[in-house]
mmCIF file of C-alpha atoms in Angstrom:
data_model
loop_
_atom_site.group_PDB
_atom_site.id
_atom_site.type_symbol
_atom_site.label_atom_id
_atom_site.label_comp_id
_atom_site.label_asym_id
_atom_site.label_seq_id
_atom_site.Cartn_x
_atom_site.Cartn_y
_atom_site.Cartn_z
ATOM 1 C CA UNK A 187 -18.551 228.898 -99.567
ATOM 2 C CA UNK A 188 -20.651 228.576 -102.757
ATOM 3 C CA UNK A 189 -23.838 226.679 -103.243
ATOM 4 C CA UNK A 190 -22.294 224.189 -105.518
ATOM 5 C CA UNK A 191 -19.456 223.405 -103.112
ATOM 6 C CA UNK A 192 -21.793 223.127 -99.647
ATOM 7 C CA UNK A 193 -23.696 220.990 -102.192
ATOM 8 C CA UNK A 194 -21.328 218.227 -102.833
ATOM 9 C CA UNK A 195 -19.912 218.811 -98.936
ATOM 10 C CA UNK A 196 -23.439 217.668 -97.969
ATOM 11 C CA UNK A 197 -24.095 215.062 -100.328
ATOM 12 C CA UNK A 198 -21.135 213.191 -99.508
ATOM 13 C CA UNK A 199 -21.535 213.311 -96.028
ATOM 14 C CA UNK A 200 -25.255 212.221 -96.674
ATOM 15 C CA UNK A 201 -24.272 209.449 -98.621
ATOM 16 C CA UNK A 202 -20.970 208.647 -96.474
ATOM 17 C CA UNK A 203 -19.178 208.860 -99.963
ATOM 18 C CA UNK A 204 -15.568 210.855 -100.370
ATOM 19 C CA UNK A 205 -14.437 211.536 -103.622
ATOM 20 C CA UNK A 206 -13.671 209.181 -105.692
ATOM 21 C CA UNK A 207 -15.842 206.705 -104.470
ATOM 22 C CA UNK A 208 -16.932 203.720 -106.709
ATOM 23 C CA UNK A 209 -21.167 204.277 -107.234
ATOM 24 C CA UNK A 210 -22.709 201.467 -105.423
ATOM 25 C CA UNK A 211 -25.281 200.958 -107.682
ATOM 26 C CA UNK A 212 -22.470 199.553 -110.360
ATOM 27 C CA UNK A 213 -21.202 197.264 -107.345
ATOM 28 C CA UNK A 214 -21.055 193.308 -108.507
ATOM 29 C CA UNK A 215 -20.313 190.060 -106.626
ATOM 30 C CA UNK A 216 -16.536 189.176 -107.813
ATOM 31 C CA UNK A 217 -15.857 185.703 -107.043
ATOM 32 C CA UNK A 218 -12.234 184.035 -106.792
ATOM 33 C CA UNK A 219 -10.474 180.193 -106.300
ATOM 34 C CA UNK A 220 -7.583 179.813 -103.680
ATOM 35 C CA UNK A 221 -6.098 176.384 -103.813
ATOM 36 C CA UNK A 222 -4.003 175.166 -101.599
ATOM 37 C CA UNK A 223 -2.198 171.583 -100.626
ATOM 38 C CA UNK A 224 -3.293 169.341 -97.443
ATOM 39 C CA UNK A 225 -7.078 169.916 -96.016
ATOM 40 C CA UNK A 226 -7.446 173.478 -95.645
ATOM 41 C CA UNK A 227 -7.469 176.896 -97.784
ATOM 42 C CA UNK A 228 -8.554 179.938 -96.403
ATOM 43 C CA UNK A 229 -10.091 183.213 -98.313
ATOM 44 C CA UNK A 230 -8.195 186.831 -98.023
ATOM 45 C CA UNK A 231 -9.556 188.799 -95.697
ATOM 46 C CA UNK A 232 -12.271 190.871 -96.694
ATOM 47 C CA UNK A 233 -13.864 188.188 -99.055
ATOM 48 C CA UNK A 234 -16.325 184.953 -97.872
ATOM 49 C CA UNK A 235 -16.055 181.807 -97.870
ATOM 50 C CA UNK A 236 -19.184 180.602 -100.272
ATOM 51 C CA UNK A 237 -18.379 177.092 -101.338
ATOM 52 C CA UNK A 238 -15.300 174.720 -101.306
ATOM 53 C CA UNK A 239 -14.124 171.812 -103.367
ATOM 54 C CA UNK A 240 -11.896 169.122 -102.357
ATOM 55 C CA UNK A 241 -9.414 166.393 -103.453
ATOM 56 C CA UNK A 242 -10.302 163.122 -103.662
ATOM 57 C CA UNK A 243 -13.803 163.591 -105.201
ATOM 58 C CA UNK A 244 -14.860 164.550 -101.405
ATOM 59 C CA UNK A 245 -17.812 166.757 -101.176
ATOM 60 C CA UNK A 246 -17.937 166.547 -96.985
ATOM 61 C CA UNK A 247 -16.565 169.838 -95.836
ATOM 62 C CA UNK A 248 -16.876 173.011 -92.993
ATOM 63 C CA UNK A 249 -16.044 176.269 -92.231
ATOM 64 C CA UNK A 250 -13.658 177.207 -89.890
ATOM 65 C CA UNK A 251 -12.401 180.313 -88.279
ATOM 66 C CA UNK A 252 -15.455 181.707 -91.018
ATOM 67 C CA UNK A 253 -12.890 181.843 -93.531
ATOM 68 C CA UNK A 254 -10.971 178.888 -94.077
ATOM 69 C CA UNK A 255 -12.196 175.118 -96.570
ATOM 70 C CA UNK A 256 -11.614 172.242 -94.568
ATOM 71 C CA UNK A 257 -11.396 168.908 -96.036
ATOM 72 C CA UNK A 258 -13.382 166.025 -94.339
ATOM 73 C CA UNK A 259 -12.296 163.187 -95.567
ATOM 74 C CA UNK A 260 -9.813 161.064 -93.884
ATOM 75 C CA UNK A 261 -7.279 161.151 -96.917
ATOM 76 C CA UNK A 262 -6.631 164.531 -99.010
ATOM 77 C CA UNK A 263 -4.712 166.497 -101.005
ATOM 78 C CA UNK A 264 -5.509 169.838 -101.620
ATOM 79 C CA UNK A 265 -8.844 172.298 -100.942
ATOM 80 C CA UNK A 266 -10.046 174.843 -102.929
ATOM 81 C CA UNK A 267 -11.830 177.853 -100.979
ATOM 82 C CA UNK A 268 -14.531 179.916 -103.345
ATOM 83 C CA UNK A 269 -13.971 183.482 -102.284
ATOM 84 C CA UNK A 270 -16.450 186.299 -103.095
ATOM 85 C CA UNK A 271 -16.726 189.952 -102.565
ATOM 86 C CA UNK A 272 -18.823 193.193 -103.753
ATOM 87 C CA UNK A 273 -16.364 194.943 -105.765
ATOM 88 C CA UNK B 224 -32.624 227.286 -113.157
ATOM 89 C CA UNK B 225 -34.115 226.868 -109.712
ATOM 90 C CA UNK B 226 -32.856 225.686 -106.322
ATOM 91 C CA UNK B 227 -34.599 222.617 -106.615
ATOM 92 C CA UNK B 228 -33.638 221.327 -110.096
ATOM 93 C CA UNK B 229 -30.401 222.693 -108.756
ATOM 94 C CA UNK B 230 -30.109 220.086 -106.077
ATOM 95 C CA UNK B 231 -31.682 217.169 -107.943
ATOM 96 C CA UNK B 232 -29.019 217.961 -110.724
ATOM 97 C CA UNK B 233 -26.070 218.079 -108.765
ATOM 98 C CA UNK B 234 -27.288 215.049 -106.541
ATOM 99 C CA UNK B 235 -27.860 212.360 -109.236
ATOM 100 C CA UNK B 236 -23.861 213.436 -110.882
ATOM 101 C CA UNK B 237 -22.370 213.079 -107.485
ATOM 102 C CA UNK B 238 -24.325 209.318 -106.817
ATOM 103 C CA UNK B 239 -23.814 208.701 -110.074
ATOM 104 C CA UNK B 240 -27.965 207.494 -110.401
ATOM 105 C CA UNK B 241 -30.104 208.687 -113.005
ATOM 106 C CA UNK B 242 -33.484 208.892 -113.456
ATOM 107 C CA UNK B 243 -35.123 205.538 -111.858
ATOM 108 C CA UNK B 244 -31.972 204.021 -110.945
ATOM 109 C CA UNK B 245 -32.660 201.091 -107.871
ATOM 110 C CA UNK B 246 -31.779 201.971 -104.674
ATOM 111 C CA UNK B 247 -28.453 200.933 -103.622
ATOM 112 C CA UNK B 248 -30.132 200.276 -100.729
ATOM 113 C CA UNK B 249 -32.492 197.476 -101.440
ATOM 114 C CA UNK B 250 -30.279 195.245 -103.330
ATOM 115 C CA UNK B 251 -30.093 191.708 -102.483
ATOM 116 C CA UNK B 252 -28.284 188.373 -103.109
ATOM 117 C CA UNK B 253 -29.813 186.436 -105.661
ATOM 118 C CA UNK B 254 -29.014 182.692 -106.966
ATOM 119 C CA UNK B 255 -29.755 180.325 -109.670
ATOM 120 C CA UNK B 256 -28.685 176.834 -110.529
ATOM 121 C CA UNK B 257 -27.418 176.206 -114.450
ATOM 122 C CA UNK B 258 -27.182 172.226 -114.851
ATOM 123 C CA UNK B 259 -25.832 170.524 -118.154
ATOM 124 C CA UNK B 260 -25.111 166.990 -118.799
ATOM 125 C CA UNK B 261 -21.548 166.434 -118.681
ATOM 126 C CA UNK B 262 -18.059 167.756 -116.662
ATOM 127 C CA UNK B 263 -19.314 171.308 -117.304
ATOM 128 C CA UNK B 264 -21.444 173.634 -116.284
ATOM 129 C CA UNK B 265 -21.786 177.621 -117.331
ATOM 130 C CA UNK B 266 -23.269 180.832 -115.096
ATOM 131 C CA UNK B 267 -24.687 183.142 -117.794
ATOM 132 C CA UNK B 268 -22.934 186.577 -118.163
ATOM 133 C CA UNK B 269 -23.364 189.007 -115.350
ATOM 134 C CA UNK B 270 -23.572 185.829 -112.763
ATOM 135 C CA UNK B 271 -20.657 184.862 -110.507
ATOM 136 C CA UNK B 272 -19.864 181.013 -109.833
ATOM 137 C CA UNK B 273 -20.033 180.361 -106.021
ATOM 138 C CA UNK B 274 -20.116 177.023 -105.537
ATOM 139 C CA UNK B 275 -20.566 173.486 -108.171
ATOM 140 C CA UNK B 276 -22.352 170.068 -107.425
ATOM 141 C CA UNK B 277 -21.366 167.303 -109.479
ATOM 142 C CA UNK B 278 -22.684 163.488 -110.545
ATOM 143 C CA UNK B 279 -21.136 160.653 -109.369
ATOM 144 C CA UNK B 280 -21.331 162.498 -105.378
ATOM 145 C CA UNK B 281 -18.040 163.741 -107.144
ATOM 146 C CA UNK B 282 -16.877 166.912 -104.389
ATOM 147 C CA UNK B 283 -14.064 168.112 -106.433
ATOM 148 C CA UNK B 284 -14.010 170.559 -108.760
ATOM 149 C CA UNK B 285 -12.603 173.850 -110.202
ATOM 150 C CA UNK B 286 -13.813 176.776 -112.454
ATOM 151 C CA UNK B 287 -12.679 177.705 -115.981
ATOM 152 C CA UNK B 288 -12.905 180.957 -117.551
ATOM 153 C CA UNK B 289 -14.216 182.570 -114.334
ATOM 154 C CA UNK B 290 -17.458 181.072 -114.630
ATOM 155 C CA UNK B 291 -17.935 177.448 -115.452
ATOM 156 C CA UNK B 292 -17.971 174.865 -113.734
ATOM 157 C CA UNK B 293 -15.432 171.364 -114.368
ATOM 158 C CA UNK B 294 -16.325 168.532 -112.066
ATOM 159 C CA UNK B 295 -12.879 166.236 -111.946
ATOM 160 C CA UNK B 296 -14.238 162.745 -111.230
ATOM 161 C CA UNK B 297 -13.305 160.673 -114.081
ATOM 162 C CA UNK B 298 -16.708 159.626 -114.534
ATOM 163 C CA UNK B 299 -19.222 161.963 -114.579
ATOM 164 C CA UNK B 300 -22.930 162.633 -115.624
ATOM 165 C CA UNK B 301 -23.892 166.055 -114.927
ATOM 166 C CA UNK B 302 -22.552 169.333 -113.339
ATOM 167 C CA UNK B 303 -24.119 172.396 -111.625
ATOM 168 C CA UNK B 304 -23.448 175.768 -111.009
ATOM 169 C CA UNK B 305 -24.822 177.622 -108.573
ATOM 170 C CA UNK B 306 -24.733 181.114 -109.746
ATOM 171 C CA UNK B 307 -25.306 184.114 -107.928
ATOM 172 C CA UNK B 308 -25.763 188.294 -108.734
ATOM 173 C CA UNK B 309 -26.483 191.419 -107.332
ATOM 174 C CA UNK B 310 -30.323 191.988 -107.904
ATOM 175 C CA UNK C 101 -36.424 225.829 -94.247
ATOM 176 C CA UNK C 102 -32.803 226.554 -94.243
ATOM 177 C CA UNK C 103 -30.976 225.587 -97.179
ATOM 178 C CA UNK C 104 -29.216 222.691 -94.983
ATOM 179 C CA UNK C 105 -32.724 221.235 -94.045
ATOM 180 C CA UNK C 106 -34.273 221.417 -97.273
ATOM 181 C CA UNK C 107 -30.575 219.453 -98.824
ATOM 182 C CA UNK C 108 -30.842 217.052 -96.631
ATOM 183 C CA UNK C 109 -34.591 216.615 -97.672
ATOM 184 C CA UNK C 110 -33.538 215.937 -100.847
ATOM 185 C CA UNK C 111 -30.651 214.074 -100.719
ATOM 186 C CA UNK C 112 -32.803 211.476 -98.923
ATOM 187 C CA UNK C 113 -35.870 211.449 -101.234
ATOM 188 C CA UNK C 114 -33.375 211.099 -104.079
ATOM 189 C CA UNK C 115 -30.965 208.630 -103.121
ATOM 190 C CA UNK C 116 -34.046 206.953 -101.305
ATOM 191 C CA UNK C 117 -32.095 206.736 -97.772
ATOM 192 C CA UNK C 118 -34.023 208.009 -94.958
ATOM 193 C CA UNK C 119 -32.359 208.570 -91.255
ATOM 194 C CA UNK C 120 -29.829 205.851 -89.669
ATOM 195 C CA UNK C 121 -30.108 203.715 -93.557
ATOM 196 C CA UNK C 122 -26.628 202.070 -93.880
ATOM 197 C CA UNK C 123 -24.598 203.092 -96.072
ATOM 198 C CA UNK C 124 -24.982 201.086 -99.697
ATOM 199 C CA UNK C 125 -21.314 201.497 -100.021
ATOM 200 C CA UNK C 126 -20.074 200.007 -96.996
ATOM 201 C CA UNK C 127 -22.171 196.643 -97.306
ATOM 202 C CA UNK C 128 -20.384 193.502 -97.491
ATOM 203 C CA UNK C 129 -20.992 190.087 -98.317
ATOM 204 C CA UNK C 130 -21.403 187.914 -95.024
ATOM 205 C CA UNK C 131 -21.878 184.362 -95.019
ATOM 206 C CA UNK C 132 -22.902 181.283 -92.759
ATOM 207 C CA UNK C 133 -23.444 177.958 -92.561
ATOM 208 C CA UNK C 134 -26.517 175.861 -91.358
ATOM 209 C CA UNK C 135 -26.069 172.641 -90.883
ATOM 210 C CA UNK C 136 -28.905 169.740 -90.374
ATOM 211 C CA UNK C 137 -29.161 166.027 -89.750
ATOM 212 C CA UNK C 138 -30.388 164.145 -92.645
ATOM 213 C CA UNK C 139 -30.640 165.121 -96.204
ATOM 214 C CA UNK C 140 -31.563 168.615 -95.931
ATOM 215 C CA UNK C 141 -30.783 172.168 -94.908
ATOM 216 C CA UNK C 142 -32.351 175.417 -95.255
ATOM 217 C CA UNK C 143 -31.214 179.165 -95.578
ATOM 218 C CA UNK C 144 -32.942 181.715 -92.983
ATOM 219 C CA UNK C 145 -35.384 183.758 -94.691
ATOM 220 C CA UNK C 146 -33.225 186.634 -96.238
ATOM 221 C CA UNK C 147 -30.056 184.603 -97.121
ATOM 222 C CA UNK C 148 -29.536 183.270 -100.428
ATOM 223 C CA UNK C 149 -27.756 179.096 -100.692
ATOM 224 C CA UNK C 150 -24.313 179.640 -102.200
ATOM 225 C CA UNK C 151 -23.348 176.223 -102.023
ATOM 226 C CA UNK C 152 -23.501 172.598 -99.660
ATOM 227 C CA UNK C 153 -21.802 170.059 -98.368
ATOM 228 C CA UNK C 154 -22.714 166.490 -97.661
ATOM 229 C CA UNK C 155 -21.801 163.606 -95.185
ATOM 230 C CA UNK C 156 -20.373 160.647 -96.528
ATOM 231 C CA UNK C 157 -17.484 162.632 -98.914
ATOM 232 C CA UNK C 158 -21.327 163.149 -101.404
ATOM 233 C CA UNK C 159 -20.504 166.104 -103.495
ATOM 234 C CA UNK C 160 -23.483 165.422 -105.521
ATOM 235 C CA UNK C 161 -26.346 168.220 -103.928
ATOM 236 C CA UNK C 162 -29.358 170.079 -105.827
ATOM 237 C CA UNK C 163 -31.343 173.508 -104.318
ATOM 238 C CA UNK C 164 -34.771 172.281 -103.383
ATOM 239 C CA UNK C 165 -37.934 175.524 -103.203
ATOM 240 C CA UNK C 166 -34.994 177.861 -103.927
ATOM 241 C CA UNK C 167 -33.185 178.094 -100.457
ATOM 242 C CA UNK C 168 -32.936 174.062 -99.563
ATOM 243 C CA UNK C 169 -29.829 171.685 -99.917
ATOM 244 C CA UNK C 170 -30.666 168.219 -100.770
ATOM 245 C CA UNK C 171 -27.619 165.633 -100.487
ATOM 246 C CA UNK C 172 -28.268 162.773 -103.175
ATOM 247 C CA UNK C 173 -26.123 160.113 -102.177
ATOM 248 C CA UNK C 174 -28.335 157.332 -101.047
ATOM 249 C CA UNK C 175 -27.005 157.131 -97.488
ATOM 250 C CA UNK C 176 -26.852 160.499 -95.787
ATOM 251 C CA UNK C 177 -26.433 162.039 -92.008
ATOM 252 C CA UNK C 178 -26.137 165.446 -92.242
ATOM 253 C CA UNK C 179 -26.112 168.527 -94.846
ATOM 254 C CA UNK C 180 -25.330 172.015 -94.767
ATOM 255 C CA UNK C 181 -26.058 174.909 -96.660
ATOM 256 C CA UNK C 182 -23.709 177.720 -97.331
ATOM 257 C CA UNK C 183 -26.297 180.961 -96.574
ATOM 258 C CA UNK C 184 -25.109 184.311 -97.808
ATOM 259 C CA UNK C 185 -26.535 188.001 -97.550
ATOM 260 C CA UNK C 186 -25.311 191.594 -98.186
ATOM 261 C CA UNK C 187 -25.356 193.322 -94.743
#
């Protein structure tokens, strides 16, 4: 082997980084909405839950499952999950 | 060229840092609040919307443009965003 | 030094990642709630607020001393913050 490729063998095993990998130093927090009708709405997996809105003007809600809105008040419409992830 | 400016070279292309880059390592959450008078409310560029209060004790909301906040109540006095980044 | 010790060395003085460091790129947003009788409700030391909710429906909330919720509506029984970290 040459010194250049034991190089980058060893720095991406160092760094636990294949090729290709994105440089975590440009990572950012990418936030997304997922509405959904009735009292719940749940984030894709891989992204958290940081906030949620609901219908109704109601600001009384909880996490459940660790991903998924839930509505509190005794009437509603729809939730709205705020869904965030390094990317 | 030596071994050593060799390495440092070859290590800062493949982890795509520079010369005083952060660590990776020793980044953090970090979050503000923007409030404006009004339905909306803006995270300055760079900033990711996680979450919006509103007047009124007005729960529902939804975000426009990616990053502002638009509290729904039809009366309303203020809105906030809480906005958060990589830091 | 063998050339493997003295890479290694470097690699870790550079990217500024000594033994056992997590990776940067494999950090992930993680998120909890904390939920308090009364008015208020703090983030552990380390987590940043990403949002709150309120008893009583109140979605109207502030950030109190950076990591605090603080329900407005004037009748309140509980509030809970919406703590996030990278880890």
């Amino acid at each position: 082997v040459s010194l250049e490729s034991l190089l980058e063998e060893k720095i991406k095993e160092l760094t636990k980084c294949g090729d290709g990998c994105p440089s975590p130093v440009t990572k950012t927090l990418s936030c997304t909405s997922i509405k959904a009708s009735g009292r719940l709405a749940s984030c894709p997996s891989g992204m958290a839950v940081t906030g949620c809105a609901c219908g109704y003007g109601c600001g009384s809600w909880d996490i459940q499952n660790g991903n998924t809105c839930h509505c509190q008040c005794s009437v509603m419409d729809w939730a709205t999950a705020r869904c965030c992830q390094l990317a």
